[in-house]
Amino acid sequence: MHRRIEDYALIGDEQTAALVGRDGSVDWLCLPRFDSSACFARLLGDEDNGHWRIAPKGADGPCTRRAYRRDTLVLDTEWDTPEGSVRVTDLMPQRDRAPDLVRIVEGLSGRVTVRSTLRLRFDYGSIIPWVRRADGHRVAVAGPDSVWLRTDPDVRTWGENHTTRSEFTVAEGEKVAFVLTWHPSHEPRPRLIDPYEALRTSVRDWRAWASRCRYDGPYRDAVVRSLITLKALTYAPTGGIVAAATTSLPEEIGGVRNWDYRYSWLRDSTLTLGALLAAGYHEEAEAWRDWLLRAVAGDPADLQIMYGIAGERRLQETELPWLSGFARSTPVRIGNDAVNQLQLDVYGEVMDSLSLARRAGLPTKPHMWSIQVALMDWLREEWRQPDEGLWEVRGGRRQFVHSKVMVWVAADRAVRTLEQNPQLKGDLDGWRALRDEVHREVCEKGYDADRNTFTQSYGSRELDAALLLIPRVGFLPHDDTRVTGTIEAVRAELGHGGFLRRYTADDTTVDGLPGGEGTFLVCSFWLADALHATGRTKEARELFERLVGLANDVGLLSEEYDPVGERQLGNFPQAFSHIGLVNTALALFGDEGAG
């Protein structure tokens, strides 16, 4: 089957996640964490790199239909066959210690023969484990990894060509549950779970969580699905949120723009916090804020653009040559060298996030303001440096306009915090002077008066979709002619198929990479926000409707979209895209749907 990124659905337990294809195959799963090595890596290679398919015997293609159970992360996949109909329900229940993948097969009508084909391959598809029987389980072990497989009730299972196979028949109302459990190989067998009770508990808990959403306006299903996805991409022990569940899904089919997104970006912090707070999820917002404070603690000069999900700093980038890549798009990378870049915008993101958290009434931390003062002291001395910008270009540092605007944001939020909280100590006059200086320089050096638009960097002619955030962060009002001119220029020059590229990707001097990429979904949501804020709400809503229509059949969005090939591109599902959907829905319909 020719696979597309949108063929996949997500299940997870808020510590890791799996991707399940339309054909009933789990093709991606990293254990025990999002950023651990994969034991199923067919997504980035072939069947021999690990997968687990459960489907009717002889069903070589996709399922008949599939859907999440309402307001949950529990997936039902159904097949209609000449012999009858069958459903496979997939979930990853909230874990006690060990992660479990539960797959329940249920006969809906007739009598259907079902096959299970399990190929475990540890270390991203490179290691075949040793498999044995023990205590009614199939146990696969290789080095530090151990996976236990059992069925309830017991069905015939056998080994064949380094594959664990099962075949059984279900009639209407009959069920067979598979439970696959990972744990460190040096530890004793993990505690057994009841798969049917896990299903009932998961449905109940997800629906209880979704019911907390304050939004009840148009497109509520899309908003709730996006919030559930964001929750699923959260690493519960720390509150960190991964940018996506995957690595190396291509931004161009056959291209080299393949990156590891299983980490947490500061770039996303303010928009993430805003979406959670506005939708009514204050506990999750506070957990994200606390993760942010822990991650950025230390010397302000060492502030990184991204961190591991527990705050790790070393994310060394390497290539996996044994994987052929999704749709032959190589190299496959793990780790991300962009961690070593300088991006001045993250200082603004951190200051803006902490300012938002304070205004929203989240409980303050004793050290929060001292960290902010240290960040401002460093930024005041270093803000004039060129940097790599929020898009992590690899074509050399520049004086990116968005980076300077976010320096202004940092100074502005520091000033406002002191003005609103006079008991705090800080250099109010100095920060005001910094704010004014940065504003003046950006308007002089980052604005092209002949074209009536801000530019990507000082003195350049390139544009950048991040310029749409200038009014959103308060740098200039929405009705300023320089803002409206920038919106028009960005829309005209970066528009493609009705959506937006993030910048001119065919200019390799900017990002230093060959090839192109798709339209960037969060940038297209930003355009909808900008249109709405400048009084063009009808156009904004039309664009929002088209963007929601790009989601796959279970409501998920990747990072990018190819309007020519009509397919999703980039890592999946992408938190930033779903954050954009939530924020734009709240902006367009919030008065109609806020609870």
Short mmCIF file of N, CA and C in Angstrom, two decimals, residues 328-420:
data_model
loop_
_atom_site.label_atom_id
_atom_site.label_comp_id
_atom_site.label_asym_id
_atom_site.label_seq_id
_atom_site.Cartn_x
_atom_site.Cartn_y
_atom_site.Cartn_z
N ARG A 328 11.13 7.10 0.70
CA ARG A 328 12.52 7.20 0.24
C ARG A 328 13.12 8.58 0.48
N SER A 329 12.69 9.23 1.54
CA SER A 329 13.21 10.56 1.89
C SER A 329 14.29 10.39 2.95
N THR A 330 15.53 10.59 2.56
CA THR A 330 16.66 10.41 3.47
C THR A 330 17.45 11.71 3.54
N PRO A 331 18.26 11.87 4.60
CA PRO A 331 18.54 10.91 5.66
C PRO A 331 17.48 10.89 6.74
N VAL A 332 17.46 9.78 7.48
CA VAL A 332 16.68 9.69 8.71
C VAL A 332 17.58 10.17 9.85
N ARG A 333 17.10 11.15 10.59
CA ARG A 333 17.91 11.75 11.65
C ARG A 333 17.27 11.53 13.01
N ILE A 334 18.11 11.35 14.03
CA ILE A 334 17.67 11.43 15.42
C ILE A 334 18.56 12.45 16.11
N GLY A 335 17.98 13.15 17.09
CA GLY A 335 18.68 14.29 17.65
C GLY A 335 18.50 15.49 16.74
N ASN A 336 18.93 16.67 17.20
CA ASN A 336 18.70 17.87 16.40
C ASN A 336 19.79 18.89 16.70
N ASP A 337 20.67 19.12 15.71
CA ASP A 337 21.80 20.04 15.90
C ASP A 337 21.36 21.49 16.03
N ALA A 338 20.12 21.79 15.69
CA ALA A 338 19.64 23.16 15.88
C ALA A 338 19.66 23.55 17.35
N VAL A 339 19.81 22.58 18.23
CA VAL A 339 19.88 22.87 19.66
C VAL A 339 21.04 23.80 19.98
N ASN A 340 22.06 23.83 19.11
CA ASN A 340 23.24 24.65 19.36
C ASN A 340 23.14 26.04 18.75
N GLN A 341 22.03 26.36 18.10
CA GLN A 341 21.89 27.66 17.46
C GLN A 341 21.58 28.76 18.46
N LEU A 342 21.88 30.00 18.04
CA LEU A 342 21.45 31.18 18.78
C LEU A 342 20.17 31.69 18.14
N GLN A 343 19.12 31.77 18.94
CA GLN A 343 17.86 32.35 18.48
C GLN A 343 17.40 33.34 19.53
N LEU A 344 17.58 34.61 19.23
CA LEU A 344 17.25 35.65 20.19
C LEU A 344 15.75 35.69 20.49
N ASP A 345 14.93 35.20 19.57
CA ASP A 345 13.49 35.27 19.79
C ASP A 345 13.05 34.48 21.02
N VAL A 346 13.81 33.46 21.42
CA VAL A 346 13.36 32.63 22.54
C VAL A 346 13.36 33.42 23.85
N TYR A 347 14.21 34.44 23.95
CA TYR A 347 14.18 35.27 25.16
C TYR A 347 12.84 35.99 25.25
N GLY A 348 12.36 36.48 24.12
CA GLY A 348 11.05 37.10 24.10
C GLY A 348 9.94 36.11 24.41
N GLU A 349 10.06 34.90 23.87
CA GLU A 349 9.05 33.88 24.13
C GLU A 349 8.97 33.55 25.62
N VAL A 350 10.13 33.39 26.25
CA VAL A 350 10.13 33.06 27.67
C VAL A 350 9.53 34.19 28.49
N MET A 351 9.97 35.42 28.22
CA MET A 351 9.44 36.57 28.97
C MET A 351 7.94 36.74 28.74
N ASP A 352 7.50 36.54 27.51
CA ASP A 352 6.08 36.68 27.20
C ASP A 352 5.26 35.59 27.89
N SER A 353 5.78 34.35 27.88
CA SER A 353 5.07 33.25 28.52
C SER A 353 4.92 33.48 30.02
N LEU A 354 6.00 33.89 30.67
CA LEU A 354 5.94 34.09 32.11
C LEU A 354 5.06 35.30 32.46
N SER A 355 5.06 36.30 31.60
CA SER A 355 4.17 37.44 31.80
C SER A 355 2.71 37.00 31.67
N LEU A 356 2.42 36.19 30.65
CA LEU A 356 1.07 35.68 30.46
C LEU A 356 0.63 34.83 31.64
N ALA A 357 1.54 33.98 32.12
CA ALA A 357 1.22 33.12 33.26
C ALA A 357 0.88 33.96 34.50
N ARG A 358 1.64 35.03 34.70
CA ARG A 358 1.39 35.90 35.85
C ARG A 358 0.04 36.59 35.72
N ARG A 359 -0.27 37.11 34.52
CA ARG A 359 -1.53 37.81 34.31
C ARG A 359 -2.72 36.86 34.44
N ALA A 360 -2.53 35.59 34.06
CA ALA A 360 -3.61 34.61 34.13
C ALA A 360 -3.85 34.10 35.54
N GLY A 361 -2.99 34.50 36.47
CA GLY A 361 -3.19 34.10 37.86
C GLY A 361 -2.59 32.77 38.22
N LEU A 362 -1.71 32.21 37.37
CA LEU A 362 -1.04 30.97 37.76
C LEU A 362 -0.16 31.25 38.97
N PRO A 363 -0.08 30.34 39.92
CA PRO A 363 0.73 30.58 41.12
C PRO A 363 2.19 30.89 40.73
N THR A 364 2.73 31.95 41.29
CA THR A 364 4.10 32.32 40.96
C THR A 364 5.08 31.44 41.72
N LYS A 365 6.29 31.38 41.21
CA LYS A 365 7.38 30.67 41.85
C LYS A 365 8.37 31.68 42.41
N PRO A 366 8.97 31.40 43.57
CA PRO A 366 9.86 32.39 44.20
C PRO A 366 11.01 32.84 43.31
N HIS A 367 11.52 31.95 42.47
CA HIS A 367 12.69 32.27 41.66
C HIS A 367 12.32 32.77 40.27
N MET A 368 11.03 32.86 39.94
CA MET A 368 10.63 33.18 38.57
C MET A 368 11.13 34.56 38.14
N TRP A 369 10.92 35.56 38.98
CA TRP A 369 11.31 36.91 38.58
C TRP A 369 12.82 37.05 38.51
N SER A 370 13.56 36.39 39.40
CA SER A 370 15.03 36.50 39.35
C SER A 370 15.57 35.90 38.07
N ILE A 371 14.93 34.82 37.57
CA ILE A 371 15.34 34.26 36.27
C ILE A 371 15.07 35.27 35.17
N GLN A 372 13.92 35.93 35.21
CA GLN A 372 13.58 36.90 34.18
C GLN A 372 14.55 38.08 34.19
N VAL A 373 14.94 38.55 35.38
CA VAL A 373 15.90 39.66 35.47
C VAL A 373 17.24 39.25 34.87
N ALA A 374 17.68 38.02 35.15
CA ALA A 374 18.95 37.55 34.59
C ALA A 374 18.88 37.46 33.06
N LEU A 375 17.76 37.00 32.54
CA LEU A 375 17.59 36.95 31.08
C LEU A 375 17.67 38.35 30.48
N MET A 376 17.04 39.33 31.12
CA MET A 376 17.05 40.69 30.60
C MET A 376 18.44 41.31 30.69
N ASP A 377 19.17 41.02 31.74
CA ASP A 377 20.54 41.55 31.86
C ASP A 377 21.41 41.06 30.72
N TRP A 378 21.28 39.77 30.38
CA TRP A 378 22.07 39.22 29.28
C TRP A 378 21.60 39.81 27.95
N LEU A 379 20.31 39.88 27.75
CA LEU A 379 19.76 40.33 26.47
C LEU A 379 20.13 41.78 26.18
N ARG A 380 20.17 42.61 27.20
CA ARG A 380 20.50 44.01 26.99
C ARG A 380 21.91 44.18 26.41
N GLU A 381 22.80 43.28 26.76
CA GLU A 381 24.18 43.36 26.27
C GLU A 381 24.37 42.67 24.92
N GLU A 382 23.52 41.70 24.59
CA GLU A 382 23.80 40.82 23.44
C GLU A 382 22.78 40.91 22.31
N TRP A 383 21.76 41.73 22.42
CA TRP A 383 20.64 41.70 21.48
C TRP A 383 21.02 42.09 20.06
N ARG A 384 22.13 42.78 19.88
CA ARG A 384 22.51 43.25 18.54
C ARG A 384 23.13 42.13 17.68
N GLN A 385 23.40 40.97 18.27
CA GLN A 385 24.00 39.87 17.51
C GLN A 385 23.05 39.38 16.41
N PRO A 386 23.60 38.95 15.27
CA PRO A 386 22.77 38.19 14.32
C PRO A 386 22.51 36.81 14.89
N ASP A 387 21.47 36.15 14.40
CA ASP A 387 21.14 34.81 14.89
C ASP A 387 20.57 33.96 13.77
N GLU A 388 20.19 32.73 14.11
CA GLU A 388 19.63 31.82 13.10
C GLU A 388 18.12 31.97 12.93
N GLY A 389 17.45 32.69 13.79
CA GLY A 389 16.02 32.94 13.64
C GLY A 389 15.16 31.77 14.06
N LEU A 390 13.86 32.03 14.17
CA LEU A 390 12.97 31.00 14.72
C LEU A 390 12.84 29.78 13.83
N TRP A 391 13.15 29.89 12.53
CA TRP A 391 13.02 28.74 11.64
C TRP A 391 14.28 27.88 11.57
N GLU A 392 15.26 28.22 12.41
CA GLU A 392 16.47 27.38 12.55
C GLU A 392 17.21 27.20 11.23
N VAL A 393 17.38 28.29 10.49
CA VAL A 393 18.05 28.21 9.19
C VAL A 393 19.48 27.75 9.38
N ARG A 394 19.99 27.06 8.38
CA ARG A 394 21.36 26.56 8.42
C ARG A 394 22.22 27.23 7.33
N GLY A 395 21.81 28.44 6.93
CA GLY A 395 22.55 29.19 5.92
C GLY A 395 23.34 30.35 6.49
N GLY A 396 23.52 30.37 7.80
CA GLY A 396 24.28 31.44 8.43
C GLY A 396 23.39 32.43 9.16
N ARG A 397 24.00 33.11 10.11
CA ARG A 397 23.25 34.05 10.94
C ARG A 397 22.93 35.35 10.19
N ARG A 398 21.80 35.94 10.55
CA ARG A 398 21.37 37.20 9.98
C ARG A 398 20.72 38.05 11.07
N GLN A 399 20.46 39.29 10.73
CA GLN A 399 19.71 40.17 11.62
C GLN A 399 18.22 39.99 11.30
N PHE A 400 17.66 38.91 11.82
CA PHE A 400 16.27 38.59 11.52
C PHE A 400 15.32 39.56 12.23
N VAL A 401 14.36 40.07 11.48
CA VAL A 401 13.43 41.05 12.03
C VAL A 401 12.60 40.44 13.15
N HIS A 402 12.10 39.22 12.94
CA HIS A 402 11.28 38.60 13.99
C HIS A 402 12.07 38.46 15.28
N SER A 403 13.34 38.10 15.19
CA SER A 403 14.16 37.97 16.40
C SER A 403 14.22 39.29 17.15
N LYS A 404 14.43 40.39 16.40
CA LYS A 404 14.51 41.71 17.05
C LYS A 404 13.16 42.12 17.63
N VAL A 405 12.08 41.81 16.92
CA VAL A 405 10.75 42.11 17.45
C VAL A 405 10.55 41.39 18.79
N MET A 406 11.03 40.15 18.87
CA MET A 406 10.87 39.40 20.12
C MET A 406 11.80 39.91 21.21
N VAL A 407 12.93 40.53 20.86
CA VAL A 407 13.73 41.23 21.86
C VAL A 407 12.90 42.39 22.44
N TRP A 408 12.21 43.11 21.54
CA TRP A 408 11.33 44.18 22.00
C TRP A 408 10.25 43.61 22.93
N VAL A 409 9.69 42.45 22.58
CA VAL A 409 8.68 41.82 23.43
C VAL A 409 9.25 41.54 24.82
N ALA A 410 10.48 41.01 24.88
CA ALA A 410 11.09 40.72 26.17
C ALA A 410 11.17 41.99 27.03
N ALA A 411 11.66 43.07 26.43
CA ALA A 411 11.78 44.32 27.17
C ALA A 411 10.41 44.87 27.56
N ASP A 412 9.46 44.78 26.64
CA ASP A 412 8.12 45.29 26.91
C ASP A 412 7.46 44.53 28.05
N ARG A 413 7.58 43.20 28.06
CA ARG A 413 6.94 42.42 29.14
C ARG A 413 7.63 42.67 30.48
N ALA A 414 8.94 42.89 30.44
CA ALA A 414 9.65 43.21 31.68
C ALA A 414 9.16 44.54 32.23
N VAL A 415 9.02 45.53 31.37
CA VAL A 415 8.54 46.85 31.79
C VAL A 415 7.12 46.75 32.34
N ARG A 416 6.25 46.07 31.63
CA ARG A 416 4.86 45.96 32.07
C ARG A 416 4.74 45.22 33.40
N THR A 417 5.56 44.18 33.57
CA THR A 417 5.51 43.43 34.83
C THR A 417 5.90 44.32 36.01
N LEU A 418 6.95 45.15 35.82
CA LEU A 418 7.35 46.05 36.89
C LEU A 418 6.29 47.12 37.15
N GLU A 419 5.70 47.63 36.08
CA GLU A 419 4.66 48.65 36.24
C GLU A 419 3.46 48.11 37.00
N GLN A 420 3.13 46.85 36.76
CA GLN A 420 1.96 46.24 37.40
C GLN A 420 2.27 45.63 38.76
#
